[in-house]
Short mmCIF file of C-alpha atoms and ligand atoms in Angstrom, two decimals:
data_model
loop_
_atom_site.label_atom_id
_atom_site.label_comp_id
_atom_site.label_asym_id
_atom_site.label_seq_id
_atom_site.Cartn_x
_atom_site.Cartn_y
_atom_site.Cartn_z
CA MET A 1 19.16 27.38 -33.51
CA SER A 2 20.34 24.17 -31.83
CA ALA A 3 18.72 24.75 -27.84
CA ASP A 4 20.85 23.71 -24.82
CA PHE A 5 17.42 21.43 -22.94
CA GLY A 6 14.13 20.90 -23.73
CA VAL A 7 11.12 22.02 -21.51
CA ILE A 8 8.19 20.32 -22.48
CA GLY A 9 4.87 20.94 -20.56
CA LEU A 10 4.15 24.60 -20.73
CA ALA A 11 1.21 24.92 -17.58
CA VAL A 12 3.15 26.81 -14.86
CA MET A 13 6.24 25.23 -13.20
CA GLY A 14 7.36 24.66 -16.82
CA GLN A 15 6.66 28.65 -18.47
CA ASN A 16 8.64 29.00 -15.59
CA LEU A 17 11.48 27.20 -15.35
CA ALA A 18 11.78 27.54 -19.69
CA LEU A 19 12.11 30.97 -17.89
CA ASN A 20 14.80 30.41 -15.07
CA VAL A 21 17.11 27.59 -17.61
CA GLU A 22 17.01 30.95 -20.46
CA SER A 23 18.25 33.26 -17.84
CA ARG A 24 21.70 31.31 -16.98
CA ASP A 25 22.54 31.77 -21.11
CA TYR A 26 21.03 28.19 -21.92
CA THR A 27 18.92 28.47 -24.73
CA VAL A 28 15.80 26.58 -24.38
CA ALA A 29 13.20 24.59 -26.79
CA VAL A 30 10.06 24.44 -25.55
CA TYR A 31 6.89 22.06 -26.28
CA ASN A 32 3.12 21.68 -24.43
CA ARG A 33 -0.34 18.96 -26.32
CA THR A 34 -1.68 22.62 -26.57
CA ARG A 35 -0.39 24.38 -29.41
CA PHE A 36 -3.13 27.68 -27.78
CA ARG A 37 -0.55 27.41 -24.92
CA THR A 38 2.96 27.46 -26.17
CA ASP A 39 2.50 30.44 -28.46
CA GLU A 40 0.79 32.71 -25.76
CA PHE A 41 3.94 31.76 -24.07
CA MET A 42 6.23 33.11 -26.60
CA ARG A 43 3.58 36.29 -27.00
CA ASP A 44 4.00 37.08 -24.06
CA LYS A 45 6.56 36.02 -21.99
CA CYS A 46 9.18 34.62 -24.26
CA GLU A 47 9.96 38.51 -26.64
CA GLY A 48 13.81 38.34 -27.03
CA LYS A 49 14.74 35.83 -25.37
CA ARG A 50 16.20 32.87 -26.24
CA VAL A 51 13.15 30.40 -26.55
CA VAL A 52 12.77 27.41 -28.91
CA PRO A 53 9.22 26.55 -29.29
CA THR A 54 7.72 23.49 -30.98
CA HIS A 55 5.62 21.92 -32.06
CA SER A 56 4.78 18.50 -31.71
CA LEU A 57 7.35 15.61 -29.73
CA LYS A 58 9.18 15.68 -33.38
CA GLU A 59 10.06 18.55 -33.55
CA PHE A 60 11.37 19.65 -30.04
CA VAL A 61 13.76 16.18 -30.27
CA GLU A 62 14.96 18.03 -33.29
CA ALA A 63 15.83 20.93 -31.98
CA LEU A 64 17.25 19.91 -29.68
CA SER A 65 21.68 19.64 -29.33
CA VAL A 66 22.56 16.00 -29.08
CA PRO A 67 23.52 14.27 -26.21
CA ARG A 68 19.24 15.86 -25.41
CA LYS A 69 18.93 17.31 -22.18
CA MET A 70 15.39 18.27 -21.05
CA ILE A 71 12.71 18.30 -18.30
CA LEU A 72 8.56 17.44 -18.05
CA MET A 73 6.72 19.48 -16.25
CA VAL A 74 3.51 17.09 -17.39
CA LYS A 75 0.81 16.32 -14.69
CA ALA A 76 2.04 13.30 -12.52
CA GLY A 77 0.38 9.97 -13.76
CA PRO A 78 -0.90 8.98 -17.41
CA ALA A 79 -0.63 12.04 -18.58
CA THR A 80 3.66 11.70 -17.90
CA ASP A 81 2.83 8.28 -19.92
CA ALA A 82 1.20 9.29 -22.64
CA VAL A 83 3.75 11.50 -23.44
CA LEU A 84 6.35 9.15 -22.71
CA GLU A 85 5.13 6.65 -24.69
CA GLN A 86 5.58 9.07 -27.97
CA LEU A 87 8.81 11.61 -26.50
CA PHE A 88 11.39 7.77 -26.03
CA PRO A 89 10.79 6.22 -30.00
CA LEU A 90 12.42 9.93 -30.82
CA LEU A 91 14.59 9.46 -28.78
CA SER A 92 18.22 8.60 -28.94
CA SER A 93 20.81 6.77 -26.47
CA GLY A 94 23.17 8.42 -24.08
CA ASP A 95 20.23 11.49 -23.77
CA VAL A 96 18.70 12.49 -20.98
CA VAL A 97 15.10 12.76 -19.99
CA ILE A 98 14.48 14.61 -16.44
CA ASP A 99 10.82 13.60 -14.80
CA GLY A 100 10.49 17.07 -13.43
CA GLY A 101 6.74 16.38 -12.14
CA ASN A 102 4.94 15.18 -8.80
CA ALA A 103 6.03 11.29 -9.92
CA HIS A 104 4.91 7.78 -7.22
CA TYR A 105 7.91 6.74 -7.24
CA SER A 106 7.11 3.30 -8.14
CA ASP A 107 6.09 5.12 -11.51
CA THR A 108 9.53 6.44 -11.76
CA GLU A 109 11.24 3.00 -11.56
CA LYS A 110 8.44 1.69 -14.19
CA ARG A 111 9.91 4.69 -16.34
CA ILE A 112 13.48 4.24 -15.57
CA GLN A 113 13.49 0.53 -16.77
CA GLN A 114 11.62 1.78 -19.55
CA ALA A 115 14.43 4.58 -20.71
CA GLY A 116 16.81 1.82 -19.85
CA LYS A 117 15.60 0.50 -23.37
CA HIS A 118 16.13 2.93 -25.58
CA GLY A 119 19.51 3.83 -23.33
CA ILE A 120 18.23 6.88 -22.75
CA HIS A 121 19.65 8.17 -18.44
CA TYR A 122 16.56 8.74 -16.30
CA LEU A 123 16.22 11.56 -13.95
CA GLY A 124 13.05 11.38 -11.33
CA THR A 125 13.44 15.23 -9.95
CA GLY A 126 11.22 16.68 -7.58
CA ILE A 127 11.26 19.92 -7.80
CA SER A 128 9.68 22.38 -5.24
CA GLY A 129 8.38 25.95 -4.56
CA GLY A 130 5.47 25.94 -6.47
CA GLU A 131 5.45 29.81 -9.36
CA ASP A 132 7.91 31.68 -7.61
CA GLY A 133 10.26 29.05 -6.79
CA ALA A 134 10.16 26.82 -10.60
CA LEU A 135 10.82 30.79 -12.21
CA HIS A 136 13.59 32.02 -9.59
CA GLY A 137 15.51 28.39 -7.36
CA PRO A 138 13.17 26.00 -6.55
CA ALA A 139 15.15 23.01 -4.08
CA ILE A 140 16.19 20.44 -7.19
CA MET A 141 16.28 16.94 -5.78
CA ALA A 142 17.30 14.56 -8.21
CA GLY A 143 17.48 10.67 -8.38
CA GLY A 144 18.07 8.14 -10.63
CA ASP A 145 20.58 7.39 -13.00
CA ARG A 146 24.10 8.57 -12.54
CA GLU A 147 25.69 8.75 -15.22
CA GLY A 148 21.93 11.38 -16.02
CA TYR A 149 22.77 13.43 -13.11
CA GLU A 150 26.40 14.01 -14.65
CA GLN A 151 25.19 15.62 -17.46
CA VAL A 152 22.54 17.50 -16.28
CA GLU A 153 24.72 18.75 -13.29
CA GLU A 154 25.67 21.93 -14.79
CA ILE A 155 21.89 23.36 -15.47
CA LEU A 156 19.94 21.72 -12.67
CA VAL A 157 22.83 23.71 -10.09
CA LYS A 158 22.76 26.50 -12.37
CA ILE A 159 18.84 26.89 -11.98
CA ALA A 160 18.16 25.97 -8.49
CA ALA A 161 17.92 28.12 -4.52
CA VAL A 162 20.94 29.52 -3.34
CA GLY A 163 20.70 28.49 0.16
CA PRO A 164 23.70 28.94 3.53
CA GLU A 165 25.38 25.79 2.52
CA GLY A 166 25.41 26.52 -1.59
CA PRO A 167 23.47 25.61 -4.36
CA CYS A 168 19.89 23.84 -3.71
CA CYS A 169 20.42 20.90 -5.90
CA ALA A 170 21.51 17.28 -4.74
CA TYR A 171 21.61 13.88 -6.75
CA PHE A 172 20.45 11.41 -3.49
CA GLY A 173 20.80 7.65 -5.55
CA PRO A 174 19.54 5.65 -7.53
CA GLY A 175 16.32 4.86 -8.88
CA SER A 176 13.41 6.30 -7.53
CA SER A 177 15.26 8.65 -4.68
CA GLY A 178 14.95 12.01 -5.78
CA HIS A 179 10.97 11.31 -6.23
CA TYR A 180 10.42 9.91 -2.64
CA VAL A 181 12.76 12.95 -0.90
CA LYS A 182 9.92 15.35 -2.68
CA MET A 183 7.14 12.63 -1.94
CA VAL A 184 8.67 12.87 2.34
CA HIS A 185 9.14 17.06 1.66
CA ASN A 186 5.33 17.33 0.74
CA GLY A 187 4.35 15.03 3.84
CA ILE A 188 6.54 17.28 6.46
CA GLU A 189 4.54 20.43 4.13
CA TYR A 190 0.85 18.56 4.98
CA ALA A 191 1.95 18.14 8.63
CA ILE A 192 3.84 21.94 8.63
CA MET A 193 0.94 23.18 7.65
CA GLU A 194 -1.52 21.49 9.58
CA THR A 195 0.08 22.48 12.99
CA ILE A 196 -0.58 25.86 11.45
CA ALA A 197 -4.11 25.38 10.70
CA GLU A 198 -4.38 24.77 14.79
CA ALA A 199 -2.22 27.33 15.96
CA TYR A 200 -4.61 29.33 13.54
CA ASP A 201 -7.74 27.47 15.67
CA LEU A 202 -6.87 28.10 18.52
CA MET A 203 -6.09 31.76 18.38
CA SER A 204 -8.94 32.54 16.59
CA ARG A 205 -12.22 30.07 18.16
CA GLY A 206 -10.74 29.71 21.22
CA LEU A 207 -8.30 33.31 22.23
CA LYS A 208 -11.43 35.41 19.89
CA MET A 209 -7.93 36.69 18.41
CA THR A 210 -7.89 39.37 14.89
CA ALA A 211 -6.84 38.69 12.13
CA GLN A 212 -4.23 41.11 11.99
CA LYS A 213 -3.41 40.00 16.14
CA MET A 214 -3.07 36.69 14.88
CA ALA A 215 -0.36 37.94 12.15
CA SER A 216 1.62 39.55 14.52
CA VAL A 217 1.85 36.71 16.61
CA PHE A 218 2.94 34.88 13.53
CA ALA A 219 5.81 37.65 12.65
CA GLU A 220 7.15 37.51 15.56
CA TRP A 221 7.69 33.59 15.52
CA ASN A 222 8.44 33.93 11.48
CA ASN A 223 11.42 35.94 13.69
CA GLY A 224 12.31 33.49 15.59
CA ASP A 225 12.63 29.53 16.38
CA LEU A 226 10.04 29.33 13.37
CA SER A 227 11.45 31.36 11.40
CA SER A 228 10.56 30.22 7.79
CA TYR A 229 8.80 30.33 4.25
CA LEU A 230 5.56 28.62 5.28
CA PHE A 231 5.52 30.71 8.50
CA GLU A 232 6.21 34.14 6.50
CA ILE A 233 3.38 33.35 4.37
CA THR A 234 0.72 32.97 6.58
CA GLU A 235 1.30 36.02 8.52
CA LYS A 236 0.69 38.18 4.69
CA ILE A 237 -2.37 35.68 4.25
CA LEU A 238 -3.52 36.87 7.20
CA ARG A 239 -2.99 40.92 6.72
CA ARG A 240 -4.58 40.04 3.19
CA VAL A 241 -7.86 41.77 3.54
CA ASP A 242 -10.70 41.56 0.68
CA PRO A 243 -11.50 44.68 -0.95
CA ASP A 244 -15.65 44.09 -1.96
CA THR A 245 -16.22 43.09 1.85
CA GLY A 246 -13.31 44.70 4.36
CA LYS A 247 -13.48 41.52 5.75
CA PRO A 248 -9.75 38.91 6.29
CA LEU A 249 -9.53 37.15 2.96
CA VAL A 250 -9.13 33.97 5.11
CA ASP A 251 -12.01 34.19 6.92
CA LEU A 252 -14.54 34.42 3.18
CA ILE A 253 -12.55 31.01 2.35
CA LEU A 254 -14.27 28.17 1.95
CA ASP A 255 -12.71 25.49 5.14
CA ARG A 256 -12.36 22.92 2.57
CA ALA A 257 -8.79 22.11 1.82
CA ALA A 258 -8.07 19.12 -0.76
CA GLN A 259 -5.91 15.89 -0.53
CA LYS A 260 -4.59 14.68 -3.13
CA GLY A 261 -0.87 13.05 -4.91
CA THR A 262 1.59 13.33 -2.51
CA GLY A 263 0.82 14.08 1.14
CA LYS A 264 -0.37 11.16 0.93
CA TRP A 265 1.53 8.87 -0.34
CA SER A 266 3.91 9.53 2.09
CA THR A 267 1.38 8.40 4.58
CA GLN A 268 0.89 4.73 2.44
CA SER A 269 4.46 4.54 1.55
CA ALA A 270 5.39 4.92 5.61
CA LEU A 271 2.64 2.78 6.27
CA ASP A 272 4.01 -0.19 3.56
CA ILE A 273 7.11 0.20 5.58
CA GLY A 274 6.24 0.57 8.92
CA SER A 275 8.01 4.41 9.82
CA PRO A 276 5.99 6.06 12.27
CA ALA A 277 4.44 9.16 10.60
CA PRO A 278 1.32 10.11 12.15
CA THR A 279 1.78 13.53 12.46
CA ILE A 280 1.85 13.27 8.13
CA ALA A 281 -0.49 10.66 8.56
CA MET A 282 -2.83 12.55 10.74
CA SER A 283 -2.48 16.09 8.70
CA VAL A 284 -3.76 13.46 5.69
CA PHE A 285 -6.90 12.92 7.59
CA ALA A 286 -7.47 16.44 8.79
CA ARG A 287 -7.66 16.91 4.80
CA VAL A 288 -9.96 14.15 4.62
CA ILE A 289 -12.04 15.64 7.49
CA SER A 290 -12.33 19.14 6.22
CA ALA A 291 -13.53 17.78 2.51
CA LEU A 292 -16.53 16.96 4.81
CA LYS A 293 -18.26 20.12 4.86
CA GLU A 294 -21.62 19.69 4.67
CA GLU A 295 -22.12 17.02 7.44
CA ARG A 296 -19.56 19.22 8.85
CA VAL A 297 -22.05 20.94 9.31
CA GLU A 298 -25.54 19.01 9.93
CA ALA A 299 -23.11 17.56 12.81
CA GLN A 300 -22.76 20.67 14.37
CA ASP A 301 -26.52 21.41 15.44
CA VAL A 302 -26.71 16.98 16.00
CA LEU A 303 -23.43 16.26 18.15
CA SER A 304 -23.22 18.51 21.54
CA GLY A 305 -19.71 20.03 23.10
CA PRO A 306 -18.09 23.08 24.20
CA ASP A 307 -17.78 26.56 23.54
CA ASN A 308 -15.18 26.73 21.30
CA LYS A 309 -13.94 29.46 23.78
CA ILE A 310 -10.53 28.90 25.85
CA SER A 311 -10.34 30.99 28.85
CA ALA A 312 -6.39 30.35 29.67
CA ASP A 313 -4.92 33.75 30.22
CA ARG A 314 -3.77 34.50 26.40
CA ASP A 315 0.06 35.65 27.07
CA GLU A 316 0.70 32.46 28.86
CA PHE A 317 -1.80 30.53 26.20
CA LEU A 318 0.22 32.04 23.74
CA ARG A 319 3.40 31.63 24.92
CA ASP A 320 2.49 27.30 25.73
CA LEU A 321 0.85 27.97 22.13
CA PHE A 322 4.47 28.62 20.26
CA GLY A 323 6.41 26.14 22.04
CA THR A 324 3.88 23.69 21.31
CA VAL A 325 3.66 24.74 17.62
CA LYS A 326 7.42 23.76 17.58
CA ILE A 327 7.54 21.09 18.51
CA THR A 328 4.70 19.89 16.29
CA VAL A 329 6.95 21.51 13.35
CA LEU A 330 9.94 19.67 14.67
CA ALA A 331 7.12 16.30 15.37
CA ALA A 332 6.81 16.81 11.41
CA TYR A 333 10.54 16.98 10.09
CA ALA A 334 11.69 14.24 12.31
CA GLN A 335 9.18 12.32 11.25
CA GLY A 336 10.33 12.34 7.63
CA PHE A 337 14.29 11.97 8.31
CA ARG A 338 12.72 9.85 10.04
CA GLN A 339 10.70 8.07 7.26
CA LEU A 340 13.01 8.80 4.34
CA GLN A 341 16.57 6.61 6.59
CA ASP A 342 13.19 3.33 6.63
CA ALA A 343 12.56 4.03 2.94
CA SER A 344 16.77 4.41 2.09
CA ARG A 345 17.28 0.66 3.81
CA GLU A 346 14.35 -0.88 2.40
CA ARG A 347 14.46 0.86 -0.53
CA GLY A 348 18.04 0.65 -1.13
CA TYR A 349 18.31 4.65 -1.54
CA ASN A 350 21.29 5.34 0.56
CA LEU A 351 20.35 8.76 1.23
CA ASP A 352 22.21 11.28 3.13
CA SER A 353 20.26 13.16 5.71
CA ALA A 354 21.91 15.73 5.60
CA GLU A 355 22.64 16.18 2.50
CA VAL A 356 18.28 16.11 2.19
CA ALA A 357 18.92 18.92 5.14
CA ARG A 358 20.91 20.94 2.98
CA VAL A 359 18.49 20.60 -0.63
CA TRP A 360 15.74 21.63 1.81
CA MET A 361 17.27 25.11 3.50
CA ALA A 362 15.97 26.94 -0.04
CA GLY A 363 13.68 27.27 -2.68
CA CYS A 364 11.49 24.56 -1.26
CA ILE A 365 8.16 24.93 1.21
CA ILE A 366 9.32 23.38 4.13
CA ARG A 367 13.13 26.04 4.22
CA ALA A 368 13.30 26.77 8.00
CA ARG A 369 16.03 27.81 9.73
CA THR A 370 15.98 24.78 11.44
CA LEU A 371 17.10 22.67 9.19
CA THR A 372 20.68 24.39 9.03
CA GLN A 373 20.64 23.14 12.79
CA MET A 374 19.52 19.52 11.38
CA ALA A 375 21.55 18.97 8.48
CA GLN A 376 24.92 20.11 11.03
CA VAL A 377 23.11 17.31 13.69
CA PHE A 378 23.40 14.81 10.54
CA ARG A 379 26.42 14.92 9.99
CA GLU A 380 27.17 13.89 13.27
CA GLU A 381 25.44 11.08 13.32
CA PRO A 382 24.30 10.03 10.27
CA ASP A 383 22.51 7.54 11.29
CA LEU A 384 20.55 9.16 14.37
CA PRO A 385 17.23 7.37 13.99
CA LEU A 386 14.51 11.29 15.14
CA VAL A 387 15.96 13.88 15.32
CA PHE A 388 14.46 14.97 19.18
CA LEU A 389 17.00 12.17 20.32
CA ALA A 390 20.16 15.23 19.10
CA THR A 391 20.60 18.22 21.96
CA PRO A 392 19.52 21.06 20.34
CA PHE A 393 16.02 19.27 20.03
CA ARG A 394 16.05 17.10 23.02
CA GLU A 395 16.42 20.60 24.85
CA VAL A 396 12.61 22.42 22.65
CA TRP A 397 11.54 18.82 23.51
CA ASP A 398 12.65 19.75 27.75
CA LYS A 399 11.15 23.51 27.32
CA GLY A 400 8.43 22.83 25.36
CA GLN A 401 6.24 19.90 26.80
CA SER A 402 4.66 20.78 29.80
CA GLY A 403 3.65 24.42 28.00
CA LEU A 404 2.11 22.00 25.50
CA ARG A 405 0.50 19.49 27.72
CA ARG A 406 -1.36 22.62 28.78
CA VAL A 407 -2.02 23.30 25.30
CA LEU A 408 -4.12 19.64 24.71
CA ALA A 409 -6.07 20.64 27.31
CA GLN A 410 -7.07 23.77 27.00
CA ALA A 411 -7.82 22.52 24.11
CA HIS A 412 -9.69 19.68 24.76
CA ALA A 413 -11.99 21.49 26.99
CA SER A 414 -12.40 23.95 24.81
CA GLY A 415 -13.59 20.93 22.03
CA ILE A 416 -11.23 22.57 18.63
CA PRO A 417 -10.15 20.01 17.14
CA ILE A 418 -6.28 19.32 16.81
CA PRO A 419 -5.22 16.16 15.36
CA ALA A 420 -1.57 16.99 14.33
CA ILE A 421 -0.77 18.56 17.96
CA ASP A 422 -2.14 14.99 19.55
CA SER A 423 -0.20 13.88 17.42
CA ALA A 424 3.13 14.93 18.59
CA ILE A 425 2.30 14.24 21.85
CA ASP A 426 1.67 10.89 20.73
CA PHE A 427 3.89 9.82 19.10
CA LEU A 428 6.55 11.37 21.30
CA ASP A 429 4.86 9.51 25.30
CA ALA A 430 4.98 6.32 22.93
CA TYR A 431 8.28 6.95 21.55
CA ARG A 432 9.96 7.65 25.14
CA SER A 433 8.51 4.97 26.54
CA ALA A 434 10.40 1.66 27.44
CA ARG A 435 7.24 0.14 27.88
CA LEU A 436 3.79 0.42 26.17
CA PRO A 437 0.89 -1.87 26.09
CA ALA A 438 1.49 -3.83 23.38
CA ASN A 439 1.99 -6.77 25.76
CA MET A 440 -1.70 -6.59 25.94
CA ILE A 441 -2.56 -6.58 22.32
CA GLN A 442 -0.17 -9.56 21.74
CA ALA A 443 -2.28 -11.75 24.45
CA GLN A 444 -5.71 -10.57 22.50
CA ARG A 445 -3.92 -11.57 19.77
CA ASP A 446 -2.52 -13.98 20.84
CA PHE A 447 -6.04 -15.37 22.97
CA PHE A 448 -8.37 -14.96 19.62
CA GLY A 449 -5.99 -15.95 16.95
CA ALA A 450 -3.37 -17.86 18.79
CA HIS A 451 -0.92 -15.53 17.40
CA THR A 452 1.81 -16.88 20.50
CA TYR A 453 3.90 -14.56 22.15
CA LYS A 454 6.71 -14.19 23.86
CA ARG A 455 7.61 -13.36 27.03
CA ILE A 456 10.29 -11.05 29.36
CA ASP A 457 11.44 -13.62 32.46
CA LYS A 458 12.76 -15.57 29.59
CA ASP A 459 13.16 -17.15 25.82
CA GLY A 460 10.79 -18.75 23.51
CA VAL A 461 7.70 -18.54 21.87
CA PHE A 462 4.83 -19.16 23.63
CA HIS A 463 0.33 -19.53 23.65
CA THR A 464 -1.57 -20.47 25.96
CA LYS A 465 -5.03 -22.01 26.13
CA TRP A 466 -7.20 -18.37 27.81
CA GLU A 467 -10.15 -19.63 28.06
CA GLU A 468 -9.11 -22.81 29.78
CA GLY A 469 -7.71 -23.55 34.45
P1 NBP B 501 -0.20 20.59 -14.33
O1 NBP B 501 0.26 19.70 -13.38
O2 NBP B 501 -1.73 21.48 -14.67
O3 NBP B 501 -0.07 19.24 -15.51
C1 NBP B 501 -0.96 20.53 -16.60
C2 NBP B 501 0.60 20.13 -18.11
O4 NBP B 501 0.88 18.77 -18.11
C3 NBP B 501 0.43 21.06 -19.15
O5 NBP B 501 1.38 21.40 -19.73
C4 NBP B 501 -0.64 19.94 -20.37
O6 NBP B 501 -0.94 19.67 -21.78
C5 NBP B 501 -0.18 18.41 -19.71
N1 NBP B 501 -0.43 17.49 -20.08
C6 NBP B 501 -1.95 17.25 -18.97
BR1 NBP B 501 -2.07 17.97 -18.47
N2 NBP B 501 -2.08 15.85 -19.94
C7 NBP B 501 -1.44 15.65 -20.94
C8 NBP B 501 -0.86 14.90 -22.09
N3 NBP B 501 -2.17 13.59 -22.17
N4 NBP B 501 0.29 14.76 -22.85
C9 NBP B 501 0.79 15.21 -23.42
N5 NBP B 501 1.42 16.93 -21.47
C10 NBP B 501 -0.23 16.84 -20.76
O7 NBP B 501 0.62 22.21 -14.39
P2 NBP B 501 1.83 22.52 -13.43
O8 NBP B 501 1.08 23.25 -12.39
O9 NBP B 501 3.06 23.11 -14.21
O10 NBP B 501 2.50 20.84 -12.84
C11 NBP B 501 3.24 20.61 -13.85
C12 NBP B 501 3.73 18.56 -12.88
O11 NBP B 501 4.68 20.24 -11.59
C13 NBP B 501 2.93 18.24 -11.65
O12 NBP B 501 3.62 16.89 -12.89
C14 NBP B 501 3.01 19.39 -10.85
O13 NBP B 501 2.55 17.80 -10.17
C15 NBP B 501 4.65 19.07 -10.56
N6 NBP B 501 5.00 20.38 -9.90
C16 NBP B 501 3.90 21.06 -9.23
C17 NBP B 501 4.14 22.66 -8.59
C18 NBP B 501 3.27 23.91 -8.71
O14 NBP B 501 3.32 24.06 -8.23
N7 NBP B 501 2.60 23.69 -9.45
C19 NBP B 501 5.05 22.62 -7.56
C20 NBP B 501 5.91 20.83 -7.63
C21 NBP B 501 5.64 20.18 -8.28
P3 NBP B 501 -2.49 20.27 -22.20
O15 NBP B 501 -1.71 22.44 -21.33
O16 NBP B 501 -2.25 19.98 -23.17
O17 NBP B 501 -3.26 20.39 -20.87
#
């Protein structure tokens, strides 16, 4: 049987994506480095399905109809290089290779060049939605070879999630644009997760609320303006009780979060291109600090601080917190979209922000109701530098900022850390400041390094001998 499509890598994402493609009436060839995984997949999940198991890359390539179309769902980095090194010589000019892993965009650029030497169409493609999304419909962010995309578009569109504005799949532009969009998606994901964690901390440690009560708050928020996947799962997490202890399961989970790959890369790239993404960056650093568990435990007895109790009226505080969380989540999206625009200019991606918002509306981890409004805003003003400047989002700021400032004061007075929330207000207060203290920084730079400065009252470049006269 000649297969329409191939999947390389049968861990959680590859298996589910293969089943998704098969369910749309395609025959799928599959290959995994470790044979056992392929055999197990065939035995447990593929009975009666049009899935062709193969046990070598040569066999895999021969099982595909020409021009061959395939997706790699293997670990990003050296594992992907190892597969491609063996795969490219087996392929023919005109074949299409989609890298669906979370590759670093610079690796994607390099691989596009390598594929080009073999006449292969290479698509660096972000796939978001985790296990469930891969099976039922992920968000698909493709980039790279346009001709290649046209050959696989039908399949990708069919397997994608369907959002309020159609299938969540798009070709974003040349080079590594698809993987770059996915990377920033994950940066935003980090920031929203951190914001939720901070709100949970304020309610839990600050207001001493039970998990069930907090779940009800998240349910209410999820029914309103914050309606989104991450808020939905937070309610479910808070309601889960550990059968062994009868305690909320979340309370029993070690407070140490991993950070690697895309969230970190998103921040590194923001720094490289000079794009302001502090809320995303602080979310990465929050995970870095969380990993210092042993040090934190020791420091608790060394460094004094308040008792974490928030003594505000609970209902008023929760009302303020709702506005605070809305602004912080919006700051994460605002910074992410801004980074995409900056990167698009810098790297020639030619990204369409409205289309990015549309693809993120369903299937992916940061799907949220607010993205429909964001797509609309970007359609009206494609080069809008910051979503807060558009009326619906400016109103979120206008309505929520006094409450945010109260939450901030209470959190700091109680000693509960809120790095994402803090960074959001600092970012917005800086962005709306016509004059910032960078004049002092320029003076200092000129003082110790003769870096020169410009003046606000006359043209030219100036240097002062600060120690003289
Ligand atoms: P993993 O990222 O855990 O990768 C496991 C797969 O890579 C297995 O098939 C493994 O084969 C293969 N592999 C490795 Br490791 N080294 C290899 C090598 N040297 N040669 C050939 N194959 C090798 O799997 P995943 O969680 O399914 O994710 C797949 C991709 O999708 C990753 O790039 C990931 O970042 C991305 N992604 C994951 C998610 C998610 O929710 N998990 C979401 C979105 C994107 P083996 O069985 O022989 O070890």
